[in-house]
Structure formats: C-alpha cells, structure tokens
mmCIF file of C-alpha atoms in Angstrom:
data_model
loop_
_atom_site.group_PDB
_atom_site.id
_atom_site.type_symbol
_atom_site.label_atom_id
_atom_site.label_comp_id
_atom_site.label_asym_id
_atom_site.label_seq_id
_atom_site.Cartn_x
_atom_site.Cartn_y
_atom_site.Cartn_z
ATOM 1 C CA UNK A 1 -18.713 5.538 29.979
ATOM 2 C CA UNK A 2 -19.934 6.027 33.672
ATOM 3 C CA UNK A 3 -23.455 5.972 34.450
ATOM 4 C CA UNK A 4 -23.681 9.740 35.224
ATOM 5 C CA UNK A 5 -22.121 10.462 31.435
ATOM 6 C CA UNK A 6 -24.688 8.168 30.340
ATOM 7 C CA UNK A 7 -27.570 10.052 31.562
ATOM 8 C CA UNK A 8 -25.945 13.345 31.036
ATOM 9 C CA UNK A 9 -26.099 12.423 27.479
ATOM 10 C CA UNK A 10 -29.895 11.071 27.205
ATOM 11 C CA UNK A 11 -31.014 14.375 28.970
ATOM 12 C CA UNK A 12 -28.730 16.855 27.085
ATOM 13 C CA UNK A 13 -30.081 15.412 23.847
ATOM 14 C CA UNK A 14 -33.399 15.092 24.859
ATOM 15 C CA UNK A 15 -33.401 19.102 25.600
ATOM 16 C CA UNK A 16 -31.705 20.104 22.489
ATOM 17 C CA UNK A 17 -33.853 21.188 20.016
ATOM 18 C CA UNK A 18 -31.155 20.536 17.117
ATOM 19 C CA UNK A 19 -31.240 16.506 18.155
ATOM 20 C CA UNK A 20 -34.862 16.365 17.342
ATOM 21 C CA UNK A 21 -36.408 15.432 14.181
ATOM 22 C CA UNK A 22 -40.033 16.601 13.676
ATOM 23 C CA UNK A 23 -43.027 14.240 14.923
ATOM 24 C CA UNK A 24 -46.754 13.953 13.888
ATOM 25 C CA UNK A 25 -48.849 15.337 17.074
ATOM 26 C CA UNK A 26 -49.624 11.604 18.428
ATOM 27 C CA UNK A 27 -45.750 11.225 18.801
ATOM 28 C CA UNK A 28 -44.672 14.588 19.392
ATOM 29 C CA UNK A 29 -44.724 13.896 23.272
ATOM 30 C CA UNK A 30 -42.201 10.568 23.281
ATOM 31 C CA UNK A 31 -40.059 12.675 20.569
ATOM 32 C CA UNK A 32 -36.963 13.846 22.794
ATOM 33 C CA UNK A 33 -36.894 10.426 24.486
ATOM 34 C CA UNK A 34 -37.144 8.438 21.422
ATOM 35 C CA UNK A 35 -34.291 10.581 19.579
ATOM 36 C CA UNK A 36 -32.120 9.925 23.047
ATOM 37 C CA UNK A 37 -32.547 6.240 23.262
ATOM 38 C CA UNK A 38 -33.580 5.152 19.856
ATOM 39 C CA UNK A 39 -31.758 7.439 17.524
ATOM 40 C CA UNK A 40 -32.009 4.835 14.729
ATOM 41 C CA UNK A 41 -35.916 4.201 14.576
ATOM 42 C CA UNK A 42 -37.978 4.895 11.919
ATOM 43 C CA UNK A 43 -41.724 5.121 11.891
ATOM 44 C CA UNK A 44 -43.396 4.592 8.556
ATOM 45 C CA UNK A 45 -47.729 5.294 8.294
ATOM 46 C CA UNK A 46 -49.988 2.788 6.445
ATOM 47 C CA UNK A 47 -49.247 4.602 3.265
ATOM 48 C CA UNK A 48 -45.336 3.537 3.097
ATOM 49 C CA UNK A 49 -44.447 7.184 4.416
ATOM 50 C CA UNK A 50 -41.701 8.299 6.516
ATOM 51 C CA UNK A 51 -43.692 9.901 9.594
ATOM 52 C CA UNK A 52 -40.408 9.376 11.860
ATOM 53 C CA UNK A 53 -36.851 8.921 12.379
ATOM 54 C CA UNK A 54 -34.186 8.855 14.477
ATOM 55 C CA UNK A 55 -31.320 11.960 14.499
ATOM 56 C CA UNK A 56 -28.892 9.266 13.745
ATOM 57 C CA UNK A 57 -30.910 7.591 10.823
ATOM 58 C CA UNK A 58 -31.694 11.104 9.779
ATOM 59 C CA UNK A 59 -27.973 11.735 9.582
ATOM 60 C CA UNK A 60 -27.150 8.924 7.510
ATOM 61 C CA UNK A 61 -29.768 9.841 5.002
ATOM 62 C CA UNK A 62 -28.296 13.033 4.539
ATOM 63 C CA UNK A 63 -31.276 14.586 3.388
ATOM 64 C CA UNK A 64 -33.172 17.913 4.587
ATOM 65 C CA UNK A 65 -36.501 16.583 4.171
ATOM 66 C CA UNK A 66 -37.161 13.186 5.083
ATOM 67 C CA UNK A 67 -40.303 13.284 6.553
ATOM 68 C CA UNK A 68 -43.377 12.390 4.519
ATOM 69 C CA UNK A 69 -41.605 11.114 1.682
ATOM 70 C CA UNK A 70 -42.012 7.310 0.409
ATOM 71 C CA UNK A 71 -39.780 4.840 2.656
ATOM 72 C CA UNK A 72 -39.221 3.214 -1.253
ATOM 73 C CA UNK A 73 -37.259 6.906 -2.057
ATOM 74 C CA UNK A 74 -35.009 5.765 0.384
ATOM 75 C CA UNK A 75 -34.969 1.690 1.366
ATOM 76 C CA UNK A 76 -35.349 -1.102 -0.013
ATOM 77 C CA UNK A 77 -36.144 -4.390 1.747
ATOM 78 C CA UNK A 78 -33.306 -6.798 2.369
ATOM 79 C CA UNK A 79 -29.520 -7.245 3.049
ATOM 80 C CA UNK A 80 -27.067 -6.363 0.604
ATOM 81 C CA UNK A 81 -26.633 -9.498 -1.781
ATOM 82 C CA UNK A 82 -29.978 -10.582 -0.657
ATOM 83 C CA UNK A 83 -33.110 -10.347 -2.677
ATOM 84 C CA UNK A 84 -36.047 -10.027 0.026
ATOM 85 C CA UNK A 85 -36.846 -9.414 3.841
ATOM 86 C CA UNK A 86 -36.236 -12.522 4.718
ATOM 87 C CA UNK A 87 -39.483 -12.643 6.358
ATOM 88 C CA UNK A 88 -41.160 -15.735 5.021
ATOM 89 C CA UNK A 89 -44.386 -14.173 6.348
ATOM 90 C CA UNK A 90 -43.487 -11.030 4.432
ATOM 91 C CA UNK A 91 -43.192 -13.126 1.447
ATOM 92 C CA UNK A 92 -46.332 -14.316 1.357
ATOM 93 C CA UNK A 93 -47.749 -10.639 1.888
ATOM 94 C CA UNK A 94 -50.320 -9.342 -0.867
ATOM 95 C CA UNK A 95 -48.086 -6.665 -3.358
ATOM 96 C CA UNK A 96 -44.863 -7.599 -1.850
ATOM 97 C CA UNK A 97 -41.963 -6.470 -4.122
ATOM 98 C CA UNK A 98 -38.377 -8.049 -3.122
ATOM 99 C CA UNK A 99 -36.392 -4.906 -4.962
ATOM 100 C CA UNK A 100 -38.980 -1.951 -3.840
ATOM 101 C CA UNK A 101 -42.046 -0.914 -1.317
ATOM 102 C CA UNK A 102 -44.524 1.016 -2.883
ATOM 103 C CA UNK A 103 -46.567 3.908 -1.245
ATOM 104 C CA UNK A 104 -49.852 2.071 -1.929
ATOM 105 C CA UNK A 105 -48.661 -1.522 -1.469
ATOM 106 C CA UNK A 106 -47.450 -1.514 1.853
ATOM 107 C CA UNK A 107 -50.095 -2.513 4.329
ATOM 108 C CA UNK A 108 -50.154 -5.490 4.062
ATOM 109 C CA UNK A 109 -46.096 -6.036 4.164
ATOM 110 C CA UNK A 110 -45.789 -3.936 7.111
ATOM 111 C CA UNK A 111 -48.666 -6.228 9.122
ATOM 112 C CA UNK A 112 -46.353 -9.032 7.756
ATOM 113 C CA UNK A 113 -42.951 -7.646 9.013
ATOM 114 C CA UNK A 114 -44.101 -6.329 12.482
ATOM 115 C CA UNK A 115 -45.645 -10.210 12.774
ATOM 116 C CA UNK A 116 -41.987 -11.484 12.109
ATOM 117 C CA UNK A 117 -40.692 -8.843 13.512
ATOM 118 C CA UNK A 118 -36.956 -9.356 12.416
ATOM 119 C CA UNK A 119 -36.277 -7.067 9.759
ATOM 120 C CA UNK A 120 -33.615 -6.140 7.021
ATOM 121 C CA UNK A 121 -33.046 -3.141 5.244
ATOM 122 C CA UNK A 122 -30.447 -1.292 2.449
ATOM 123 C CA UNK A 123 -29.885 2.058 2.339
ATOM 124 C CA UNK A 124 -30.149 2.667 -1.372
ATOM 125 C CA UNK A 125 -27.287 5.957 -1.309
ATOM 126 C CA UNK A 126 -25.445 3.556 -0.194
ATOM 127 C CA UNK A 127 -26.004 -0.373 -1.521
ATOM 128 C CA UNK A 128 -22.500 -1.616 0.300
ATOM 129 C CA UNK A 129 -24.742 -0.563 3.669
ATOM 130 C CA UNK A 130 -28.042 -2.805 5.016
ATOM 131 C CA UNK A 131 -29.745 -1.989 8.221
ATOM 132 C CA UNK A 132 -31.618 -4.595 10.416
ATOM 133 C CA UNK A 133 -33.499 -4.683 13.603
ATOM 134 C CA UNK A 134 -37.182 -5.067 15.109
ATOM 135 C CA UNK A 135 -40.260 -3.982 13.435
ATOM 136 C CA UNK A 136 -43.183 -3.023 15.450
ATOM 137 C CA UNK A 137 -46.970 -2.028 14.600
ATOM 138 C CA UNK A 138 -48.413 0.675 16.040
ATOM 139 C CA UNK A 139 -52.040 1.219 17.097
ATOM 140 C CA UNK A 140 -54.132 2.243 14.105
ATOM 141 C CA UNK A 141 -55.236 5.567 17.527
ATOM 142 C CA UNK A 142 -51.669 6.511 17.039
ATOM 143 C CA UNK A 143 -51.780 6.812 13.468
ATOM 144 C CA UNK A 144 -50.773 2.807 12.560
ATOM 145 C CA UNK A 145 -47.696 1.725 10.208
ATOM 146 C CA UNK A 146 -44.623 0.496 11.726
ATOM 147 C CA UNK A 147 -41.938 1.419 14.295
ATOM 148 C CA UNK A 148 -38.704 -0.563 13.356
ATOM 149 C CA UNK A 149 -35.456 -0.021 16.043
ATOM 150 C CA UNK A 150 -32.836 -0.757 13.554
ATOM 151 C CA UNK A 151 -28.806 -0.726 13.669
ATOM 152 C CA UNK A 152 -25.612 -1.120 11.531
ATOM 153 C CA UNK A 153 -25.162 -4.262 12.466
ATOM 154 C CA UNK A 154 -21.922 -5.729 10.924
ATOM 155 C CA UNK A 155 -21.682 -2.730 8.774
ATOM 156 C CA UNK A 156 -21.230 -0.255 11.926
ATOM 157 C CA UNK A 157 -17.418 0.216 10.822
ATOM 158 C CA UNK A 158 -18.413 1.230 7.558
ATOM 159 C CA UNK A 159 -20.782 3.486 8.749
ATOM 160 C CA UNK A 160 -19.125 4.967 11.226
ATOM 161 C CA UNK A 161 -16.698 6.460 8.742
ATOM 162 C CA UNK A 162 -19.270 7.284 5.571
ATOM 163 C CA UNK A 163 -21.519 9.217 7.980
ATOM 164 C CA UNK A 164 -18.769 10.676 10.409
ATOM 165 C CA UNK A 165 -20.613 9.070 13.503
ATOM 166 C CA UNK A 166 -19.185 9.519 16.556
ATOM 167 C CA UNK A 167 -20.125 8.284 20.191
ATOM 168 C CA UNK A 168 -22.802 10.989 20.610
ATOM 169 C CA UNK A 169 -24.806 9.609 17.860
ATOM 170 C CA UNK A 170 -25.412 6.115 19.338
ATOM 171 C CA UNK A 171 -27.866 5.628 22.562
ATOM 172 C CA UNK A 172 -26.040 5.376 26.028
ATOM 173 C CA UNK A 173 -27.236 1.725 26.072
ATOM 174 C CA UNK A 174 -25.950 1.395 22.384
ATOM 175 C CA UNK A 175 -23.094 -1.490 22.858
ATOM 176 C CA UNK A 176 -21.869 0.259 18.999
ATOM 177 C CA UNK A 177 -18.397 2.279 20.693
ATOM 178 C CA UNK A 178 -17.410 -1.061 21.898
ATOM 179 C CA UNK A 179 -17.992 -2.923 18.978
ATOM 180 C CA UNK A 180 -15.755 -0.282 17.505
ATOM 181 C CA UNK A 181 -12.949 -0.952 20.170
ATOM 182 C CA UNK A 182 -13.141 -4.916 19.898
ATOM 183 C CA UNK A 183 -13.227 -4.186 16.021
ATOM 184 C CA UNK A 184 -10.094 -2.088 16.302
ATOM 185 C CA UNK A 185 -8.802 -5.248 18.711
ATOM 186 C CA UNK A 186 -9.560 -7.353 16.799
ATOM 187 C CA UNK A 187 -7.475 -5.963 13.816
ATOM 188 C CA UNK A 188 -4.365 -5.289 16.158
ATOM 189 C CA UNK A 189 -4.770 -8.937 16.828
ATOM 190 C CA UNK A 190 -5.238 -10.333 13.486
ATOM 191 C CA UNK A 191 -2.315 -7.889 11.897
ATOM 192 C CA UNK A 192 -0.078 -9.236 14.805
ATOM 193 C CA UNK A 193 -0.846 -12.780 13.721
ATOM 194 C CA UNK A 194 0.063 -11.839 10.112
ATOM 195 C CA UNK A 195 3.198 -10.357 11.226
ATOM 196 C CA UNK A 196 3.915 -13.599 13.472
ATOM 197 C CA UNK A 197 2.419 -16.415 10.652
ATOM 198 C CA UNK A 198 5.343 -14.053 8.568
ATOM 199 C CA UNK A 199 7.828 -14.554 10.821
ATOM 200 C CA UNK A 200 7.158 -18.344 11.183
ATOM 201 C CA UNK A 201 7.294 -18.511 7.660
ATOM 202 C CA UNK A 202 10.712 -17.310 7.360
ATOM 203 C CA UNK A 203 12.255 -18.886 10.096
ATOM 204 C CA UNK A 204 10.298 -22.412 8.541
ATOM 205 C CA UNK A 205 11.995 -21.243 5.388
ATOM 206 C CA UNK A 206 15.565 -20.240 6.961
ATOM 207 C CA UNK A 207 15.462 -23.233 8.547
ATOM 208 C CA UNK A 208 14.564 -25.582 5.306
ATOM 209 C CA UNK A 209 17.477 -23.692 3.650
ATOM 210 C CA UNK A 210 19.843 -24.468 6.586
ATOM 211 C CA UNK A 211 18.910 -28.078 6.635
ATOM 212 C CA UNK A 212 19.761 -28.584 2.786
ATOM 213 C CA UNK A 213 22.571 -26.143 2.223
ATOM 214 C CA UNK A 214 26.457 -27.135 3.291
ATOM 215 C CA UNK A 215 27.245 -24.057 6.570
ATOM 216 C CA UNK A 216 31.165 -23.535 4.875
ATOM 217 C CA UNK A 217 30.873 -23.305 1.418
ATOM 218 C CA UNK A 218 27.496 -22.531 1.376
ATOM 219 C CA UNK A 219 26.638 -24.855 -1.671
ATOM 220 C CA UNK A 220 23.848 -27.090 -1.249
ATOM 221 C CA UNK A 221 25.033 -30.421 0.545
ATOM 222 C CA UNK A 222 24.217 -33.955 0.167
ATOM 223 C CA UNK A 223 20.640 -34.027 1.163
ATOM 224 C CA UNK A 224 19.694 -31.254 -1.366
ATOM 225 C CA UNK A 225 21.354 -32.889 -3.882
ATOM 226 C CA UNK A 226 19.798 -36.477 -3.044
ATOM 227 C CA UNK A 227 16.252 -34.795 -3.554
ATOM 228 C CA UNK A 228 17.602 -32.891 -6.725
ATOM 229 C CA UNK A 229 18.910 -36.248 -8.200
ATOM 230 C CA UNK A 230 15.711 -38.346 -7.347
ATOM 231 C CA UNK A 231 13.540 -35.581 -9.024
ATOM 232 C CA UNK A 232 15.658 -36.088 -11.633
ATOM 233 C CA UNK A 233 15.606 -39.894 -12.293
ATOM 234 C CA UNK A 234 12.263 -40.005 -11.745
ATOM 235 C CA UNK A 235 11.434 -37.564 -14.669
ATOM 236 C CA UNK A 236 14.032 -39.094 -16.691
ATOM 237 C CA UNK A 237 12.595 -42.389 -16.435
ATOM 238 C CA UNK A 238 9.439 -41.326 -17.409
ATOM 239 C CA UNK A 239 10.779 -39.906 -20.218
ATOM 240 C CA UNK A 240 11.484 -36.770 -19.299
ATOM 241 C CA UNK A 241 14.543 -34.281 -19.753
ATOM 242 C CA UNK A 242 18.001 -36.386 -19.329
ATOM 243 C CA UNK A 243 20.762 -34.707 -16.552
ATOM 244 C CA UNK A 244 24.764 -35.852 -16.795
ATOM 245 C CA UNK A 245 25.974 -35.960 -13.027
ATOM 246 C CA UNK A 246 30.035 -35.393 -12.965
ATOM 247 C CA UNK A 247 31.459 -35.969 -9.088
ATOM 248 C CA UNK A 248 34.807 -34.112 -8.082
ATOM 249 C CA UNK A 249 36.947 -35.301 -5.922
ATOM 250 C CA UNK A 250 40.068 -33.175 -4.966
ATOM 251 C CA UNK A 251 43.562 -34.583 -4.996
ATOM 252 C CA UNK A 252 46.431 -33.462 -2.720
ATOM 253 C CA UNK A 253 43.578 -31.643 0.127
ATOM 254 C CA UNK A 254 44.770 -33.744 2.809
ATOM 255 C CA UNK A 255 47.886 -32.410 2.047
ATOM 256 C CA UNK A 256 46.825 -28.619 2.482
ATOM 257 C CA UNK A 257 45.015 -29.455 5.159
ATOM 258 C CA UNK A 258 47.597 -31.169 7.540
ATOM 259 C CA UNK A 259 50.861 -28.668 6.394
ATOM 260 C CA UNK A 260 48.876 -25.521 6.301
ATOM 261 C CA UNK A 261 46.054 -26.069 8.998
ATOM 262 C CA UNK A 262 42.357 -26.741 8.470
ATOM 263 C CA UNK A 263 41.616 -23.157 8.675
ATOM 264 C CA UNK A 264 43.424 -23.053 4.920
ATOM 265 C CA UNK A 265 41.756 -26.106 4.198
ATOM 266 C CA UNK A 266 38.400 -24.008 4.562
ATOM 267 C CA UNK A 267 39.696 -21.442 2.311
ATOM 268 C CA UNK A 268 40.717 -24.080 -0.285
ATOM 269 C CA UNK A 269 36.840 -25.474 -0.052
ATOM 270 C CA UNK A 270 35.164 -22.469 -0.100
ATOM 271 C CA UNK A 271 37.367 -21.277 -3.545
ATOM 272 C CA UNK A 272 36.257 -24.468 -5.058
ATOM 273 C CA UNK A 273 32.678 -24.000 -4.708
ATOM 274 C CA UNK A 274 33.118 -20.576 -6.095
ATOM 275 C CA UNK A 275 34.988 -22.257 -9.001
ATOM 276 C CA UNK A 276 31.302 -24.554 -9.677
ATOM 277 C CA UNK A 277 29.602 -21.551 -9.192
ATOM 278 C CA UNK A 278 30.723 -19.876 -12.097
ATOM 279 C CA UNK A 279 30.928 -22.926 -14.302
ATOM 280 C CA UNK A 280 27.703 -23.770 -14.125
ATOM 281 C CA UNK A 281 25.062 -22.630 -16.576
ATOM 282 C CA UNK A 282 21.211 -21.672 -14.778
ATOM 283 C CA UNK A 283 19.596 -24.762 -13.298
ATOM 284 C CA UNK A 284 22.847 -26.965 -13.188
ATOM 285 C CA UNK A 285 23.003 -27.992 -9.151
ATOM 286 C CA UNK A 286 26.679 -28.148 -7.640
ATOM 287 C CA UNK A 287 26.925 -29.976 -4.039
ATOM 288 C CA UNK A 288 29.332 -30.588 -1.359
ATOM 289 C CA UNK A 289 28.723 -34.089 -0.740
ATOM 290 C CA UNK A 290 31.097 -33.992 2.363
ATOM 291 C CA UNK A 291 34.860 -33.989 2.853
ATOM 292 C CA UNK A 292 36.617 -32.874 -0.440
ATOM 293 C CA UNK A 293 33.447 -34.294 -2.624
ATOM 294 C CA UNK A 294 31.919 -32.420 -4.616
ATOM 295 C CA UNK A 295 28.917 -33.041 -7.386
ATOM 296 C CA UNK A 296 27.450 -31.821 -10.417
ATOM 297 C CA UNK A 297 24.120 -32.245 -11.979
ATOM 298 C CA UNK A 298 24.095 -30.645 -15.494
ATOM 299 C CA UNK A 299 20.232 -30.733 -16.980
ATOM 300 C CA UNK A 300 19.473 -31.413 -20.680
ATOM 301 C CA UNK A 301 21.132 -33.560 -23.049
ATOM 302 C CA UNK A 302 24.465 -33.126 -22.887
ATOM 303 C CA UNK A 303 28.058 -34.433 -25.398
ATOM 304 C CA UNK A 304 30.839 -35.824 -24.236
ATOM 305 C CA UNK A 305 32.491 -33.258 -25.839
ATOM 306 C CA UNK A 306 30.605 -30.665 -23.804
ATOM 307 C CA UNK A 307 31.633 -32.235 -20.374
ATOM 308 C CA UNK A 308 35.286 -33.100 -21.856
ATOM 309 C CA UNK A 309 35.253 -29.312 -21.948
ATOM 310 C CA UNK A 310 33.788 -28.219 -18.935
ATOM 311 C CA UNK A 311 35.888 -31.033 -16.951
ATOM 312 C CA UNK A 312 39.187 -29.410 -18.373
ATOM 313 C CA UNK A 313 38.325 -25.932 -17.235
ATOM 314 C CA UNK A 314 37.352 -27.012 -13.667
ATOM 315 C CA UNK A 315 40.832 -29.056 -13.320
ATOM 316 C CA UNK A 316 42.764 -25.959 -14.800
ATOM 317 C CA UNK A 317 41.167 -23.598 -12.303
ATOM 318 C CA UNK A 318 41.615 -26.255 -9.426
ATOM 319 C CA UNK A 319 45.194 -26.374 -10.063
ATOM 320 C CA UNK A 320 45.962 -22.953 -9.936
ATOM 321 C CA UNK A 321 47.970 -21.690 -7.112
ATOM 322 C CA UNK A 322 45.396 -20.519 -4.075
ATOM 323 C CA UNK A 323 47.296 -18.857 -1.412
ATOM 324 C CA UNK A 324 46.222 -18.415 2.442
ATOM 325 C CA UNK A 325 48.233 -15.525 3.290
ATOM 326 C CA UNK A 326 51.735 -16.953 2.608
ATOM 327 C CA UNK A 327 50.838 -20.353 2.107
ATOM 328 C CA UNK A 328 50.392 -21.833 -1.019
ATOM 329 C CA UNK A 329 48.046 -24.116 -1.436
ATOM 330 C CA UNK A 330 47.981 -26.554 -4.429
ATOM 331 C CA UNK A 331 45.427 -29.839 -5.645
ATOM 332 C CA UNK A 332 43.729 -30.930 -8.628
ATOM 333 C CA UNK A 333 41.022 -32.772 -9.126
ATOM 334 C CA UNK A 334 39.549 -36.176 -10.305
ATOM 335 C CA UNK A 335 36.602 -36.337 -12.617
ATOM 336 C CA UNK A 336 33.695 -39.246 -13.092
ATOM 337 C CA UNK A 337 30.584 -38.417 -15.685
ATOM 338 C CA UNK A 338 27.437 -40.284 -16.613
ATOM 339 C CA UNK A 339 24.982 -39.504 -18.796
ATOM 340 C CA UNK A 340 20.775 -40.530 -17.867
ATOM 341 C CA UNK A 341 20.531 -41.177 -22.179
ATOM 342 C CA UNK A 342 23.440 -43.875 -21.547
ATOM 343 C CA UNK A 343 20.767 -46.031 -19.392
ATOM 344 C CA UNK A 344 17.784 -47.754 -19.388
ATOM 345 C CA UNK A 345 15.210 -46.439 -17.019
ATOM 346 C CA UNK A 346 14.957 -49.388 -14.568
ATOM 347 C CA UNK A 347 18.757 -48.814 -14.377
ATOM 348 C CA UNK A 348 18.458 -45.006 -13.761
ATOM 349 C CA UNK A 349 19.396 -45.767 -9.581
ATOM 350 C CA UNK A 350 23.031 -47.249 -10.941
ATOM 351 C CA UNK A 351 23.715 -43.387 -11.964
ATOM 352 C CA UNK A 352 25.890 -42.421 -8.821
ATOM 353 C CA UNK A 353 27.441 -45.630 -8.009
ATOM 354 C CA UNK A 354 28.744 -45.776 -11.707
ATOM 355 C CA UNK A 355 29.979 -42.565 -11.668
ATOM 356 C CA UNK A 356 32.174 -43.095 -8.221
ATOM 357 C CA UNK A 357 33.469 -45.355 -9.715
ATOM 358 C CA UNK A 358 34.805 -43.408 -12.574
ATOM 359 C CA UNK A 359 36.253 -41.264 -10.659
ATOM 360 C CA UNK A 360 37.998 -43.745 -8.771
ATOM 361 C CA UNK A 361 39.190 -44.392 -12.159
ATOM 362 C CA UNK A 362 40.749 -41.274 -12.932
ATOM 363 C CA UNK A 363 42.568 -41.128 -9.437
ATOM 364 C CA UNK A 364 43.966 -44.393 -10.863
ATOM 365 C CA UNK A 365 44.892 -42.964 -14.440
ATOM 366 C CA UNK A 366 46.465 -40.514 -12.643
ATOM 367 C CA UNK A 367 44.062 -38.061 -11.150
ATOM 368 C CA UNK A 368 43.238 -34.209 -12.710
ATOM 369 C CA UNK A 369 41.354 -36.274 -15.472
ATOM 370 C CA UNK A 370 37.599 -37.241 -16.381
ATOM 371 C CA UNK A 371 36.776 -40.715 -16.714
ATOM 372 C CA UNK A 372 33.377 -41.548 -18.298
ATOM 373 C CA UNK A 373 31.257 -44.671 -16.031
ATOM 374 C CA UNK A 374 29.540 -46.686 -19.520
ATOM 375 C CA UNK A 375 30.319 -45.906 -23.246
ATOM 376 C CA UNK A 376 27.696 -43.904 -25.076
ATOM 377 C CA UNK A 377 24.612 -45.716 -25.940
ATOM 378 C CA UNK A 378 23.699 -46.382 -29.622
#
C-alpha cells in the first residue's frame, strides 16, 4: 500500500461516523484517531468496565452493546492453554483470579498489568482465539483504568476468517496484510516441500526397488534374495520359523540361446519366472540369481513330499515347448533342496553351498530331477 492509500484510509475512517465506537466525554476528542490507528484498543475504567474499544475489536465481539459492560462478560486473562496473565506482577495482585476479572476486583490487577505492561487475553466466544499486546494506565483526570493496544498475534489467520476481516479493518501501520501474504507463502512453500519430500520418497523408493529387483524378468535378483535369506537364518537360528531354499538351474539354455538368438533366450527367462510366480504360495521369495539360476525360498516347515511335488510341477512346466515366433525352444531343469530343520543353527550359513551342490547332483543323475543336500534330521 502507497503512502497516499495509507493516509487516505486513516482520514476516511476517521470521518466516518459508522467506524466510530462511542467514547466517554474525556476521550471523545482522540475517538476518530484512535479508531484509525488503534482499531484494536480497549479501554477498561477502575471498575473492570468496558469504557472503549476499537471498531475492529468491536467487530470481533460481535455484540451491539459493548460499552459499559464487565470486561469479565467478555475476556478472560491469559493465552489459550494458559492459566494466567503471565504477569508475575499481576500474580501477586490483591483479588487476582487466573480464569475471570471481576467488576469489583480489578484495581489492583489493572495497576499490576499496565506495570508489566505485556498482556494476554482470550476471547471467551471464541476460546481457540487469545489476544495480546500493551497495557497502559491512564490518568485517574481522564477517568483511570487501562488502555491495552492489543492484536491477533499468531492467531491473525484464524481471525481473519471467523470475523471476515479484511485490510480495512487493520491500521495503515498494521504489518497484519503482510503477515497474511508471508502466511499464504509460507504454505505455498511448505505444500511444495511436501510435494517434493513425496517425490524424493518415491524416486528413494523406485530406486531401492531397482537396486534389488532383476531389470528382465523382473523377479527379485541376487541381492534381494541375499537379504531375504540372511533374515531368514538369522530367525531360524534363534528359533524361529524354518524356510526350505530349492535352486533351479536350467538345462539345454545355452542351447536356445546360441541357435535361436539371445533375444529368445530373454523370452525363455522371462516365461520361467512367470512359471515361479505362480508356483509359489504368499511369502515364498523366487530370485534370478544370474545367468539361468534361479532360487526359491519356501517359509514354514516344509516335507519332502511337499517339495518332491512342487519340484515335479516346475520341471513339467519347464519342459514344455515355449515358442519365439517359429522357434521352438526346449530345456528342463535341475533341482537342489535343503531344509533349515535339517541343521543345527551354527551350521545355518552351509544352507546355499549344500544346496548347489545338490543340484550339481541332479545335473549328474541326469538333470530335470531334485536332489536333496543332507538326509532328514531325526
């Protein structure tokens, strides 16, 4: 606002007779300039009676008549969540009542807050809403009591929008419209750091995901699995839930891969995973290790009989025919299984070199067969 608005505004509402709120006789000559620059005061008399107030403060109370009623009607002393002034001198005043101020009590509070002259007060219409500013005591020849200049203060937001204030109701020297803009900044800038912490989050997430997932088959790869399988041991050995682990590797891929082209051999990796995929019961973990490697790690106690099973339904779906466009593509598959029940816990870390081994095994018997890595324990 220019200076020449500024002014405009103090003399316009110091000539408008629908600004002004009514004065005693002894004020009745500083009454337009006190509604133009201080239209939050409030002058209370020796009695604890509203002699005064600003056309702002007026508006807030929202009531017709204001004057000559008991400030206790419609303050109380204090901030919201607080229980007194906070005027240690005020404390110590003769009657003082944290929750109330009482017509005949007040004298000596109101000597006591003009001496501190800081000041809180709560609207009680509205308890979310507490004023503060400066308290003041007038000359006992202009009819005594206190002047307080008070404000919002951090609840000027709040305010704003229970009272419908707008910029005419705040002084010209009133910094309160700016507050408003750096408020309304300030809550561009903090949604805009939301949005950008979310962002960050996502990409920390995407990222995570990429790190510990396998980009062609889109199975987790050996890293995930290394974390799954430590997790795992480590609960096992402490005697929690066992796991089986059953490794996979395919037979006959070089094969596909140097008569058909690596772009089949993708194919042929990518139908395998979706083979694990729907084998594997909630909570089961199937990796790519790398190459044609795959692994499983099955959670709970589990039979031989049960992976027997499940081993004979991967191999029959491995060995069907998968064709890239006219290209048939066969393998198979060699299985190795060991169970966490079959070993101690300081042996637990053996787990995956025993079960390479087994499936080294089964290449030997063979291959498209499970081999178990130690005999069931007793």
């Amino acid at each position: 606002m220019s200076g020449t608005q500024a002014d405009r505004q103090i003399i316009e509402a110091a000539q408008d007779p629908s600004e002004m709120t009514a004065f005693p006789s002894c004020l009745g000559r500083f009454a337009p300039l006190m509604n133009a620059l201080m239209p939050m005061f409030l002058w209370i008399d020796d009695a604890g009676r509203i002699q005064g107030l600003g056309r702002t403060l007026h508006k807030a109370l929202d009531e017709a008549e204001v004057l000559g009623q008991p400030f206790d009607r419609f303050f109380a002393i204090g901030r919201q969540g607080h229980g007194g002034s906070l005027c240690p001198n005020a404390r110590d005043a003769e009657g003082y009542a944290p929750r109330s101020l009482q017509p005949r009590e007040s004298s000596g509070l109101l000597r006591a807050m003009a001496r501190e002259r800081a000041i809180h007060l709560t609207l009680r219409a509205r308890p979310g809403l507490s004023l503060r500013g400066e308290a003041f005591a007038m000359p006992e020849a202009e009819g005594g009591g206190v002047v307080m200049k008070l404000s919002f203060g951090i609840y000027l937001r709040e305010a704003v929008a229970a009272f419908n204030l707008t910029e005419r109701d705040f002084s010209a020297a009133d910094l309160a419209m700016e507050m408003l803009y750096l408020q309304e900044a300030k809550s561009l800038v903090m949604a805009e750091l939301r949005a950008l912490t979310t962002r960050l989050e996502t990409a920390r997430k995407e990222a995570e995901t990429q790190a510990l997932t396998d980009p062609l088959t889109k199975l987790p790869n050996r890293r995930a699995m290394e974390q799954a399988l430590t997790k795992a041991i480590a609960g096992a050995a402490a005697g929690g839930a066992p796991f089986a682990v059953v490794q996979i590797d395919l037979d006959h891929f070089k094969t596909v891969n140097d008569t058909h082209g690596h772009a089949a051999g993708d194919y042929v990796l990518q139908s395998v995973a979706r083979i694990l995929r729907d084998a594997l019961r909630a909570g089961d973990i199937a990796a790519r290790m790398g190459g044609d490697e795959f692994l499983l790690m099955l959670r709970g106690r589990l039979g031989r009989d049960e992976v027997r099973a499940l081993a004979a339904r991967l191999i029959a779906q491995l060995e069907a025919p998968k064709w890239y466009g006219r290209s048939e593509c066969l393998i198979s598959g060699s299985l190795g299984a060991a169970f966490s029940q079959d070993y101690l816990p300081e042996e637990l870390g053996q787990v995956l070199g025993d079960v390479d081994h087994a499936t080294y095994a089964s290449k030997e018997a063979g291959r498209g067969c499970l081999r178990f890595a130690r005999p069931p324990s007793m």
